[in-house]
Tab-separated table of C-alpha atoms and ligand atoms in Angstrom:
chain	number	residue	atom	x	y	z
A	1	MET	CA	33.875	81.545	27.957
A	2	PHE	CA	31.539	78.555	27.713
A	3	VAL	CA	32.869	75.410	29.391
A	4	ALA	CA	31.310	71.946	29.076
A	5	SER	CA	30.330	70.680	32.513
A	6	LYS	CA	29.412	67.296	31.098
A	7	LEU	CA	30.013	65.183	27.983
A	8	PRO	CA	27.593	62.713	26.401
A	9	GLN	CA	27.431	59.056	27.406
A	10	HIS	CA	25.582	56.597	25.194
A	11	LEU	CA	24.437	53.582	27.195
A	12	GLY	CA	23.505	50.140	25.914
A	13	GLN	CA	24.517	48.424	22.694
A	14	SER	CA	22.592	49.805	19.731
A	15	GLY	CA	21.439	47.037	17.396
A	16	TRP	CA	21.751	49.347	14.390
A	17	VAL	CA	25.483	49.889	14.875
A	18	SER	CA	26.077	46.242	15.814
A	19	MET	CA	24.462	45.053	12.576
A	20	LEU	CA	26.948	47.040	10.461
A	21	PRO	CA	30.536	46.140	9.582
A	22	PRO	CA	33.151	47.892	11.720
A	23	ARG	CA	34.064	51.386	10.566
A	24	LYS	CA	37.300	53.206	11.263
A	25	PRO	CA	36.397	56.534	12.873
A	26	ARG	CA	37.906	59.720	11.460
A	27	PRO	CA	40.975	60.703	13.507
A	28	ALA	CA	40.554	62.869	16.581
A	29	LEU	CA	41.772	66.449	16.364
A	30	SER	CA	45.353	66.974	17.355
A	31	GLY	CA	46.920	70.444	17.073
A	32	THR	CA	45.353	73.634	15.770
A	33	VAL	CA	42.907	73.941	12.902
A	34	ASN	CA	41.608	77.157	11.373
A	35	ALA	CA	38.107	77.000	9.893
A	36	ASP	CA	35.494	79.371	8.561
A	37	ILE	CA	32.764	77.558	10.491
A	38	ALA	CA	33.009	74.923	13.239
A	39	VAL	CA	30.120	72.570	13.906
A	40	ILE	CA	29.778	71.028	17.381
A	41	GLY	CA	27.887	67.719	17.275
A	42	GLY	CA	27.791	64.990	14.619
A	43	GLY	CA	24.113	63.985	14.673
A	44	PHE	CA	21.295	64.801	12.229
A	45	ALA	CA	21.536	68.537	12.999
A	46	GLY	CA	25.327	68.899	12.850
A	47	LEU	CA	26.005	66.744	9.798
A	48	SER	CA	23.050	68.175	7.868
A	49	ALA	CA	24.409	71.646	8.648
A	50	ALA	CA	27.877	70.627	7.414
A	51	ARG	CA	26.407	69.190	4.207
A	52	ARG	CA	24.399	72.342	3.536
A	53	LEU	CA	27.457	74.538	4.192
A	54	SER	CA	29.495	72.567	1.666
A	55	GLN	CA	26.678	72.924	-0.887
A	56	LEU	CA	26.476	76.673	-0.354
A	57	ASP	CA	30.232	77.103	-0.704
A	58	PRO	CA	32.346	74.055	-1.592
A	59	LYS	CA	35.519	75.965	-0.644
A	60	LEU	CA	34.315	76.909	2.842
A	61	LYS	CA	36.547	75.393	5.534
A	62	VAL	CA	34.291	73.506	7.945
A	63	ALA	CA	35.474	71.597	11.036
A	64	VAL	CA	32.970	69.182	12.594
A	65	LEU	CA	33.645	68.012	16.147
A	66	GLU	CA	31.891	64.905	17.427
A	67	ALA	CA	32.436	63.907	21.061
A	68	GLY	CA	32.210	60.174	20.363
A	69	GLU	CA	32.068	58.112	17.193
A	70	ILE	CA	29.503	58.851	14.507
A	71	ALA	CA	26.268	56.855	15.093
A	72	GLN	CA	26.914	56.248	18.797
A	73	GLY	CA	24.504	59.053	19.756
A	74	ALA	CA	20.725	59.323	19.424
A	75	THR	CA	20.975	59.905	15.670
A	76	GLY	CA	22.435	56.430	15.129
A	77	ARG	CA	20.244	54.666	17.684
A	78	ASN	CA	16.712	55.863	16.911
A	79	SER	CA	13.899	53.945	15.242
A	80	GLY	CA	14.684	55.324	11.795
A	81	PHE	CA	11.413	57.073	10.875
A	82	ILE	CA	11.883	60.255	8.844
A	83	ILE	CA	8.302	61.372	9.228
A	84	ASP	CA	6.777	63.866	6.827
A	85	LEU	CA	3.514	64.519	8.691
A	86	PRO	CA	3.034	66.324	12.030
A	87	HIS	CA	4.204	63.992	14.792
A	88	GLU	CA	4.174	65.710	18.162
A	89	VAL	CA	5.092	62.884	20.525
A	90	SER	CA	3.932	64.817	23.582
A	91	SER	CA	0.494	65.606	22.089
A	92	GLU	CA	-2.711	63.602	22.461
A	93	ASP	CA	-3.195	63.000	18.758
A	94	TYR	CA	0.096	63.782	16.908
A	95	GLY	CA	-1.390	67.058	15.599
A	96	GLY	CA	-0.865	69.624	18.296
A	97	SER	CA	-1.362	72.647	16.060
A	98	ASP	CA	-3.844	74.198	13.632
A	99	SER	CA	-4.127	73.261	9.948
A	100	ASN	CA	-1.903	76.104	8.723
A	101	GLU	CA	0.823	75.207	11.185
A	102	ARG	CA	0.539	71.562	10.187
A	103	ARG	CA	0.971	72.396	6.498
A	104	HIS	CA	3.954	74.478	7.459
A	105	ASP	CA	5.472	71.593	9.461
A	106	ILE	CA	4.921	69.218	6.558
A	107	LYS	CA	6.823	71.535	4.212
A	108	ILE	CA	9.742	71.682	6.699
A	109	HIS	CA	9.715	67.902	7.168
A	110	ARG	CA	9.724	67.307	3.418
A	111	MET	CA	12.763	69.574	3.037
A	112	ALA	CA	14.573	67.313	5.506
A	113	ILE	CA	13.450	64.253	3.553
A	114	ALA	CA	14.737	65.904	0.367
A	115	LEU	CA	18.235	66.135	1.893
A	116	ALA	CA	18.100	62.465	2.873
A	117	ARG	CA	16.825	61.444	-0.574
A	118	GLU	CA	19.543	63.421	-2.328
A	119	LEU	CA	22.157	61.650	-0.165
A	120	ALA	CA	20.579	58.235	-0.830
A	121	GLU	CA	20.678	58.854	-4.592
A	122	GLU	CA	24.266	60.046	-4.423
A	123	LYS	CA	25.275	56.926	-2.467
A	124	GLY	CA	23.112	54.522	-4.482
A	125	TRP	CA	21.595	53.165	-1.256
A	126	GLY	CA	19.186	50.267	-1.366
A	127	LYS	CA	16.054	49.837	0.720
A	128	ASP	CA	18.093	48.366	3.564
A	129	ILE	CA	19.358	51.893	4.322
A	130	PHE	CA	16.811	54.266	2.782
A	131	ASP	CA	13.311	52.976	2.105
A	132	PRO	CA	10.624	55.435	0.975
A	133	CYS	CA	7.966	52.891	1.943
A	134	GLY	CA	5.679	54.970	4.189
A	135	LYS	CA	4.564	53.915	7.643
A	136	TYR	CA	1.639	52.396	9.476
A	137	ASN	CA	0.033	53.797	12.613
A	138	VAL	CA	-1.285	50.719	14.369
A	139	ALA	CA	-3.970	50.135	17.001
A	140	MET	CA	-4.345	47.216	19.390
A	141	GLY	CA	-7.906	47.696	20.587
A	142	PRO	CA	-10.992	49.944	20.597
A	143	LYS	CA	-9.207	52.975	22.106
A	144	GLY	CA	-6.477	52.743	19.523
A	145	ASP	CA	-9.011	52.221	16.726
A	146	LYS	CA	-10.661	55.509	17.684
A	147	HIS	CA	-7.311	57.275	17.523
A	148	VAL	CA	-6.689	55.849	14.070
A	149	VAL	CA	-10.008	57.255	12.845
A	150	SER	CA	-9.414	60.617	14.491
A	151	TYR	CA	-5.954	60.765	12.859
A	152	ALA	CA	-7.633	60.104	9.499
A	153	ARG	CA	-9.939	63.109	10.116
A	154	GLN	CA	-6.886	65.291	10.802
A	155	LEU	CA	-5.353	64.162	7.513
A	156	ASP	CA	-8.626	64.925	5.692
A	157	ALA	CA	-8.482	68.467	7.061
A	158	ILE	CA	-5.023	69.029	5.610
A	159	LYS	CA	-5.738	66.999	2.440
A	160	GLU	CA	-3.007	64.434	3.025
A	161	GLU	CA	-3.158	60.978	1.501
A	162	TYR	CA	-3.772	57.890	3.665
A	163	ARG	CA	-5.288	54.383	3.600
A	164	LEU	CA	-7.251	52.794	6.444
A	165	LEU	CA	-6.706	49.081	7.120
A	166	ASP	CA	-8.836	46.737	9.198
A	167	GLY	CA	-7.415	43.958	11.391
A	168	ASN	CA	-7.249	41.453	8.503
A	169	GLU	CA	-5.520	43.870	6.177
A	170	ILE	CA	-2.845	44.949	8.665
A	171	ALA	CA	-2.259	41.267	9.527
A	172	THR	CA	-1.225	40.622	5.916
A	173	VAL	CA	1.490	43.247	6.388
A	174	THR	CA	2.688	42.424	9.915
A	175	GLY	CA	2.071	38.675	10.040
A	176	THR	CA	0.337	39.005	13.411
A	177	ARG	CA	-3.334	39.239	14.401
A	178	SER	CA	-2.510	41.544	17.324
A	179	PHE	CA	-3.302	44.814	15.562
A	180	THR	CA	-6.982	45.704	15.223
A	181	SER	CA	-6.681	48.520	12.684
A	182	ALA	CA	-4.117	50.807	11.097
A	183	ILE	CA	-3.669	53.848	8.952
A	184	PHE	CA	-1.000	53.925	6.256
A	185	THR	CA	0.617	57.181	5.187
A	186	PRO	CA	2.975	57.015	2.213
A	187	GLY	CA	5.375	59.935	2.798
A	188	THR	CA	7.565	58.638	5.633
A	189	VAL	CA	11.015	57.346	4.756
A	190	ILE	CA	12.442	54.492	6.815
A	191	ILE	CA	16.192	54.400	7.333
A	192	GLN	CA	18.820	52.224	8.975
A	193	PRO	CA	19.813	55.171	11.163
A	194	ALA	CA	23.407	54.150	11.913
A	195	ALA	CA	24.136	53.388	8.251
A	196	TYR	CA	22.484	56.656	7.219
A	197	ILE	CA	24.502	58.888	9.523
A	198	ARG	CA	27.747	57.032	8.814
A	199	GLY	CA	27.046	57.519	5.106
A	200	LEU	CA	26.455	61.228	5.623
A	201	ALA	CA	29.667	61.523	7.680
A	202	ASP	CA	31.688	59.632	5.105
A	203	SER	CA	30.342	61.767	2.251
A	204	PHE	CA	32.470	64.710	3.362
A	205	GLY	CA	35.664	65.365	1.545
A	206	GLY	CA	37.654	68.391	0.548
A	207	SER	CA	37.077	71.331	2.795
A	208	VAL	CA	34.797	69.657	5.418
A	209	LYS	CA	36.926	67.979	8.079
A	210	LEU	CA	35.248	65.699	10.594
A	211	PHE	CA	37.001	64.900	13.873
A	212	GLU	CA	35.570	62.009	15.878
A	213	ASN	CA	36.298	61.284	19.537
A	214	THR	CA	36.822	65.031	19.788
A	215	PRO	CA	34.531	66.694	22.314
A	216	ALA	CA	34.402	70.478	22.400
A	217	LEU	CA	35.449	71.227	25.967
A	218	SER	CA	35.050	75.005	25.830
A	219	PHE	CA	34.691	77.901	23.452
A	220	GLU	CA	35.533	81.552	23.907
A	221	ARG	CA	35.698	84.693	21.862
A	222	GLN	CA	39.122	85.650	20.447
A	223	GLY	CA	38.843	89.064	18.758
A	224	THR	CA	36.284	88.635	15.996
A	225	SER	CA	36.334	84.847	15.979
A	226	TRP	CA	35.885	81.889	18.361
A	227	ARG	CA	38.380	79.431	19.813
A	228	ILE	CA	37.167	75.933	20.669
A	229	LYS	CA	39.319	73.771	22.900
A	230	THR	CA	39.296	69.976	22.606
A	231	PRO	CA	41.339	67.413	24.603
A	232	ASN	CA	44.339	67.553	22.244
A	233	GLY	CA	43.809	70.582	20.082
A	234	MET	CA	41.868	73.693	19.220
A	235	VAL	CA	39.783	75.122	16.405
A	236	ASN	CA	39.780	78.810	15.504
A	237	ALA	CA	36.601	79.635	13.588
A	238	ALA	CA	34.735	82.787	12.624
A	239	LYS	CA	31.423	81.092	13.406
A	240	ILE	CA	30.122	78.095	15.317
A	241	ILE	CA	27.037	75.995	14.669
A	242	LEU	CA	26.032	74.445	17.961
A	243	ALA	CA	24.309	71.147	17.152
A	244	ASN	CA	24.813	69.059	20.277
A	245	ASN	CA	21.128	68.961	21.251
A	246	GLY	CA	20.545	68.686	25.038
A	247	HIS	CA	24.245	69.088	25.761
A	248	ALA	CA	24.019	72.755	24.773
A	249	GLN	CA	22.903	73.076	28.375
A	250	SER	CA	26.219	71.553	29.523
A	251	PHE	CA	27.808	74.789	28.200
A	252	GLY	CA	25.392	76.801	30.327
A	253	LEU	CA	23.166	77.619	27.329
A	254	PHE	CA	19.363	77.312	27.180
A	255	ARG	CA	19.214	76.736	30.918
A	256	GLY	CA	15.692	76.249	32.183
A	257	VAL	CA	14.121	75.579	28.777
A	258	LEU	CA	15.306	72.094	27.713
A	259	LEU	CA	13.469	68.979	28.877
A	260	HIS	CA	15.831	65.998	28.784
A	261	VAL	CA	13.783	62.929	27.952
A	262	TYR	CA	15.223	59.470	27.242
A	263	THR	CA	13.568	56.718	25.300
A	264	TYR	CA	14.535	53.052	24.978
A	265	ALA	CA	14.697	50.300	22.376
A	266	SER	CA	15.277	46.541	22.215
A	267	MET	CA	15.987	44.458	19.109
A	268	THR	CA	15.581	40.696	18.843
A	269	ALA	CA	18.127	38.214	17.598
A	270	ALA	CA	17.723	37.335	13.911
A	271	PHE	CA	14.961	34.789	13.256
A	272	ASP	CA	14.014	32.610	10.328
A	273	PRO	CA	11.596	34.721	8.232
A	274	LYS	CA	9.353	31.657	7.807
A	275	ARG	CA	8.418	31.982	11.508
A	276	LEU	CA	6.366	35.143	10.836
A	277	GLY	CA	4.063	35.718	7.871
A	278	GLY	CA	3.389	39.103	6.314
A	279	GLN	CA	5.979	41.347	4.722
A	280	ARG	CA	9.642	41.101	5.705
A	281	SER	CA	10.098	44.807	6.188
A	282	TRP	CA	7.604	47.280	7.658
A	283	ALA	CA	7.517	50.071	10.212
A	284	ALA	CA	4.725	51.109	12.559
A	285	THR	CA	4.225	53.924	15.020
A	286	PRO	CA	1.554	53.571	17.718
A	287	ALA	CA	-2.002	54.895	17.516
A	288	PHE	CA	-1.273	56.785	20.763
A	289	PRO	CA	1.736	59.110	20.515
A	290	MET	CA	3.181	57.770	23.792
A	291	GLY	CA	2.769	54.125	22.789
A	292	THR	CA	5.114	51.545	21.255
A	293	THR	CA	6.955	51.755	17.942
A	294	VAL	CA	7.586	48.469	16.101
A	295	ARG	CA	9.702	47.608	13.070
A	296	ARG	CA	10.464	44.386	11.244
A	297	VAL	CA	13.936	44.590	9.779
A	298	GLN	CA	14.983	42.280	6.985
A	299	GLY	CA	18.603	41.109	7.084
A	300	ASP	CA	20.881	38.613	5.367
A	301	ASP	CA	21.043	36.494	8.525
A	302	GLY	CA	17.259	36.581	9.060
A	303	ASP	CA	14.770	39.162	10.283
A	304	ARG	CA	14.603	41.107	13.542
A	305	ILE	CA	11.909	42.953	15.457
A	306	LEU	CA	12.604	46.356	17.000
A	307	ILE	CA	10.489	47.545	19.927
A	308	ARG	CA	10.787	51.194	21.042
A	309	SER	CA	8.857	52.209	24.108
A	310	ARG	CA	9.091	54.018	27.467
A	311	TYR	CA	10.073	57.613	28.178
A	312	THR	CA	11.895	58.906	31.271
A	313	TYR	CA	12.771	62.430	32.339
A	314	ASN	CA	16.506	62.684	33.167
A	315	PRO	CA	17.544	66.267	33.899
A	316	ARG	CA	21.137	65.178	34.617
A	317	LEU	CA	21.475	63.946	31.040
A	318	GLN	CA	22.263	60.368	31.948
A	319	VAL	CA	20.488	57.070	32.480
A	320	SER	CA	21.623	53.901	34.217
A	321	ASP	CA	21.962	50.296	33.083
A	322	GLY	CA	19.138	49.615	35.558
A	323	ALA	CA	16.831	51.953	33.609
A	324	ILE	CA	17.669	50.092	30.377
A	325	GLY	CA	16.907	46.802	32.139
A	326	ARG	CA	13.538	48.081	33.431
A	327	ALA	CA	12.601	49.382	29.976
A	328	GLY	CA	13.733	46.033	28.555
A	329	ARG	CA	11.252	44.143	30.700
A	330	ILE	CA	8.481	46.404	29.358
A	331	HIS	CA	9.716	45.736	25.807
A	332	ASP	CA	9.605	41.999	26.392
A	333	ARG	CA	5.954	42.228	27.460
A	334	LYS	CA	5.077	44.440	24.480
A	335	PHE	CA	6.865	42.020	22.148
A	336	GLU	CA	5.037	38.974	23.549
A	337	ALA	CA	1.676	40.761	23.268
A	338	ARG	CA	2.298	41.589	19.609
A	339	PHE	CA	4.093	38.478	18.376
A	340	PRO	CA	2.789	35.405	20.228
A	341	THR	CA	3.996	33.160	17.396
A	342	LEU	CA	7.599	34.243	18.050
A	343	LYS	CA	7.457	33.082	21.675
A	344	GLY	CA	10.919	32.317	23.042
A	345	LEU	CA	12.755	34.672	20.674
A	346	GLN	CA	15.206	36.686	22.794
A	347	MET	CA	16.239	40.320	22.574
A	348	GLN	CA	19.856	40.638	21.476
A	349	TYR	CA	20.377	44.376	21.905
A	350	ARG	CA	18.984	46.979	24.284
A	351	TRP	CA	19.779	50.664	24.434
A	352	ALA	CA	18.675	54.149	25.505
A	353	GLY	CA	18.995	57.514	23.812
A	354	ALA	CA	18.584	61.173	24.698
A	355	MET	CA	16.191	63.732	23.296
A	356	ALA	CA	15.766	67.424	24.106
A	357	LEU	CA	12.254	68.845	24.093
A	358	THR	CA	10.932	72.314	24.832
A	359	TRP	CA	7.746	73.084	26.760
A	360	ASN	CA	6.090	74.686	23.737
A	361	GLY	CA	7.598	72.264	21.181
A	362	VAL	CA	9.699	74.874	19.359
A	363	PRO	CA	13.375	74.566	18.449
A	364	ALA	CA	16.077	76.452	20.338
A	365	PHE	CA	17.352	78.146	17.211
A	366	GLY	CA	19.161	81.255	16.104
A	367	GLU	CA	22.228	83.433	16.634
A	368	ILE	CA	22.552	83.249	20.398
A	369	GLU	CA	25.891	85.125	20.580
A	370	PRO	CA	27.507	87.014	17.694
A	371	GLY	CA	28.713	84.206	15.388
A	372	ILE	CA	27.135	81.310	17.345
A	373	PHE	CA	24.166	79.680	15.637
A	374	ALA	CA	22.118	77.126	17.596
A	375	ALA	CA	20.282	74.142	16.070
A	376	ILE	CA	19.091	72.609	19.329
A	377	ALA	CA	15.963	70.849	20.700
A	378	CYS	CA	14.922	68.045	18.373
A	379	ASN	CA	11.554	67.706	20.118
A	380	GLY	CA	11.671	63.944	19.739
A	381	VAL	CA	11.569	63.730	15.954
A	382	GLY	CA	15.048	64.825	15.058
A	383	ALA	CA	15.320	62.833	11.836
A	384	THR	CA	13.141	65.547	10.359
A	385	LYS	CA	13.234	68.464	12.806
A	386	ALA	CA	16.969	68.399	13.670
A	387	THR	CA	17.860	67.839	10.014
A	388	ALA	CA	15.783	70.872	9.014
A	389	SER	CA	17.161	72.916	11.881
A	390	GLY	CA	20.744	72.035	10.839
A	391	ILE	CA	20.025	73.127	7.255
A	392	ALA	CA	18.465	76.361	8.521
A	393	ALA	CA	21.394	77.068	10.886
A	394	ALA	CA	23.860	76.576	8.003
A	395	GLU	CA	21.896	78.945	5.784
A	396	ALA	CA	21.568	81.532	8.580
A	397	ALA	CA	25.317	81.340	9.297
A	398	MET	CA	25.995	81.977	5.594
A	399	GLY	CA	23.591	84.927	5.514
A	400	VAL	CA	21.144	83.141	3.191
A	401	ASP	CA	17.672	84.535	3.703
A	402	SER	CA	15.763	81.391	2.655
A	403	TRP	CA	12.156	80.377	3.360
A	404	LEU	CA	13.445	77.861	5.914
A	405	VAL	CA	15.541	80.465	7.749
A	406	LYS	CA	12.552	82.802	7.917
A	407	VAL	CA	10.404	80.003	9.335
A	408	PHE	CA	12.971	79.016	11.954
A	409	LYS	CA	13.578	82.638	12.938
A	410	GLY	CA	9.812	83.048	13.210
A	411	PHE	CA	9.343	80.301	15.819
A	412	ALA	CA	8.445	81.483	19.299
A	413	THR	CA	11.239	81.340	21.851
A	414	PRO	CA	11.277	78.237	24.081
A	415	LYS	CA	9.014	78.708	27.073
A	416	PRO	CA	10.707	78.653	30.497
A	417	LEU	CA	10.175	75.424	32.424
A	418	PRO	CA	8.739	75.463	35.938
A	419	PRO	CA	11.344	75.570	38.727
A	420	GLN	CA	12.619	72.430	40.487
A	421	PRO	CA	11.394	70.294	42.215
A	422	PHE	CA	8.020	70.999	40.525
A	423	LEU	CA	9.549	70.333	37.103
A	424	THR	CA	10.816	66.838	37.946
A	425	ILE	CA	7.621	65.915	39.759
A	426	GLY	CA	5.444	67.337	36.952
A	427	ALA	CA	7.461	65.901	34.048
A	428	THR	CA	7.713	62.438	35.617
A	429	ALA	CA	4.009	62.390	36.490
A	430	ASN	CA	3.038	63.645	33.030
A	431	LEU	CA	5.089	60.945	31.253
A	432	SER	CA	3.695	58.250	33.555
A	433	VAL	CA	0.079	59.332	33.000
A	434	LYS	CA	0.544	59.493	29.228
A	435	GLU	CA	2.246	56.074	29.144
A	436	TRP	CA	-0.483	54.648	31.349
A	437	SER	CA	-3.229	56.067	29.117
A	438	ALA	CA	-1.468	54.625	26.041
A	439	GLY	CA	-1.950	51.264	27.820
A	440	ILE	CA	-1.444	48.269	25.574
A	441	GLU	CA	-0.840	50.540	22.576
B	501	FAD	C1	15.386	54.974	20.818
B	501	FAD	C2	15.070	56.238	20.044
B	501	FAD	C3	14.189	56.212	18.964
B	501	FAD	C4	13.911	57.362	18.251
B	501	FAD	N1	13.195	57.275	17.101
B	501	FAD	C5	13.094	58.353	16.279
B	501	FAD	C6	12.508	58.223	14.987
B	501	FAD	O1	12.139	57.144	14.542
B	501	FAD	N2	12.394	59.350	14.233
B	501	FAD	C7	12.860	60.573	14.680
B	501	FAD	O2	12.708	61.568	13.958
B	501	FAD	N3	13.454	60.703	15.883
B	501	FAD	C8	13.601	59.624	16.677
B	501	FAD	N4	14.261	59.734	17.861
B	501	FAD	C9	14.800	61.048	18.239
B	501	FAD	C10	16.051	61.375	17.433
B	501	FAD	O3	17.011	60.365	17.549
B	501	FAD	C11	16.628	62.707	17.918
B	501	FAD	O4	15.603	63.658	17.808
B	501	FAD	C12	17.833	63.125	17.073
B	501	FAD	O5	18.878	62.214	17.228
B	501	FAD	C13	18.302	64.533	17.420
B	501	FAD	O6	19.332	64.852	16.539
B	501	FAD	P1	20.423	65.950	16.924
B	501	FAD	O7	21.432	65.983	15.852
B	501	FAD	O8	19.738	67.203	17.286
B	501	FAD	O9	21.045	65.414	18.297
B	501	FAD	P2	21.874	64.092	18.604
B	501	FAD	O10	21.478	62.975	17.744
B	501	FAD	O11	21.803	63.920	20.069
B	501	FAD	O12	23.349	64.523	18.180
B	501	FAD	C14	24.104	65.426	18.953
B	501	FAD	C15	25.555	64.988	18.894
B	501	FAD	O13	26.331	65.945	19.613
B	501	FAD	C16	27.390	65.269	20.232
B	501	FAD	N5	27.907	66.111	21.315
B	501	FAD	C17	27.333	66.425	22.503
B	501	FAD	N6	28.125	67.238	23.201
B	501	FAD	C18	29.240	67.455	22.444
B	501	FAD	C19	30.427	68.204	22.637
B	501	FAD	N7	30.664	68.903	23.758
B	501	FAD	N8	31.348	68.203	21.647
B	501	FAD	C20	31.148	67.504	20.497
B	501	FAD	N9	30.035	66.764	20.279
B	501	FAD	C21	29.103	66.755	21.244
B	501	FAD	C22	26.764	63.958	20.699
B	501	FAD	O14	27.741	62.942	20.912
B	501	FAD	C23	25.805	63.629	19.559
B	501	FAD	O15	26.385	62.759	18.614
B	501	FAD	C24	14.507	58.604	18.632
B	501	FAD	C25	15.373	58.650	19.724
B	501	FAD	C26	15.674	57.492	20.416
B	501	FAD	C27	16.636	57.565	21.564
């Protein structure tokens, strides 16, 4: 029997959810439900798995359990980059692997983008929710400029398209002179993450039942199937897809291999678009992987700037309001350094979100018990990696021997982490050094 020792908490008010109209969550589970497959977790991994299951067999009975409301978790509170190219946040240069592996990663990432695109077409979404506009990688000084050039060399090696921009050119996009150079890559899709995941959740009908505010408290084998207990009900299912990212560990699974890292974001109040030149909507990752992500978001009530920066290692799977406040002060400094003309504009929302990484950057994937398929360990870029892992878990659970399943089954197993207290000391020091070396970037 696997019993949850902890349930997720999502701290801080996410600007993405706050910007949307209220949504009535799907009712919590009450009573007993029988399903062919149960999915635990309603983020990118879980909902992509549910979508793929319904495509493979529209009559399949699927029960999705989400502990909170859809979009409250990391999936609805991230920066909204669905990145097609290799993007190892813990690496020095985003690459982290050889050319063949990079090409492989790109193919996986583009499969995830294909799912998102298909959903966007189905829903008729505009650019406010799904914008295939590409992204900029921006530098703020000579060190960053060098990284931009070295990233261009990596893209040459794998024959991927890009455009280099000097300080003047990137200023015409961002409306600020703070960036010294940039590289534009066209394949990234930018989403409003809360609207995206709500849309995916609300696309289910028929035989996929989603239960919100329904945490899985335990699951145990009952003959040839599994019984999941929730606060007011239970699900009997032949198979389970476990898609609750770092909280897999709360069931005692993947102990000693998941690194629980939190990152933080702040979003300004809406401002009059005339206050900042350039384009009204753009998205930029930093030249240094551990640097600061920035987005300008166009809205009906004005525009907003999103700043995402700071990583902390939190093995207990929780952060405090104090940590959000400390990250917020860093965000304020980063904002002022990038947008001096917006001086005085206040942050309206601040929040934190959880990610699960592995030491060797591989997913925690596969049939871990007979009938239990894991799609865990987003490795920081879950919009692509967790989406792909959810699709692969669905296909594996249905016995589909696809290219994606073969690739996911072929990943190395997650490498064991060093024992405590060396792990905490090492992880904290490593994040601090990397953040320090990213400097102003
Ligand atoms: C501020 C921030 C910015 C980021 N920016 C980006 C970005 O731009 N691009 C990108 O690719 N990635 C980004 N990320 C990372 C990305 O959000 C994660 O990689 C992604 O959300 C992982 O998806 P997932 O479905 O695996 O897990 P999650 O999104 O964590 O979803 C897991 C779900 O499981 C639920 N759950 C947990 N336990 C239980 C239980 N017992 N029963 C039922 N449900 C349970 C949780 O409530 C949660 O909703 C960012 C993260 C943060 C915090």
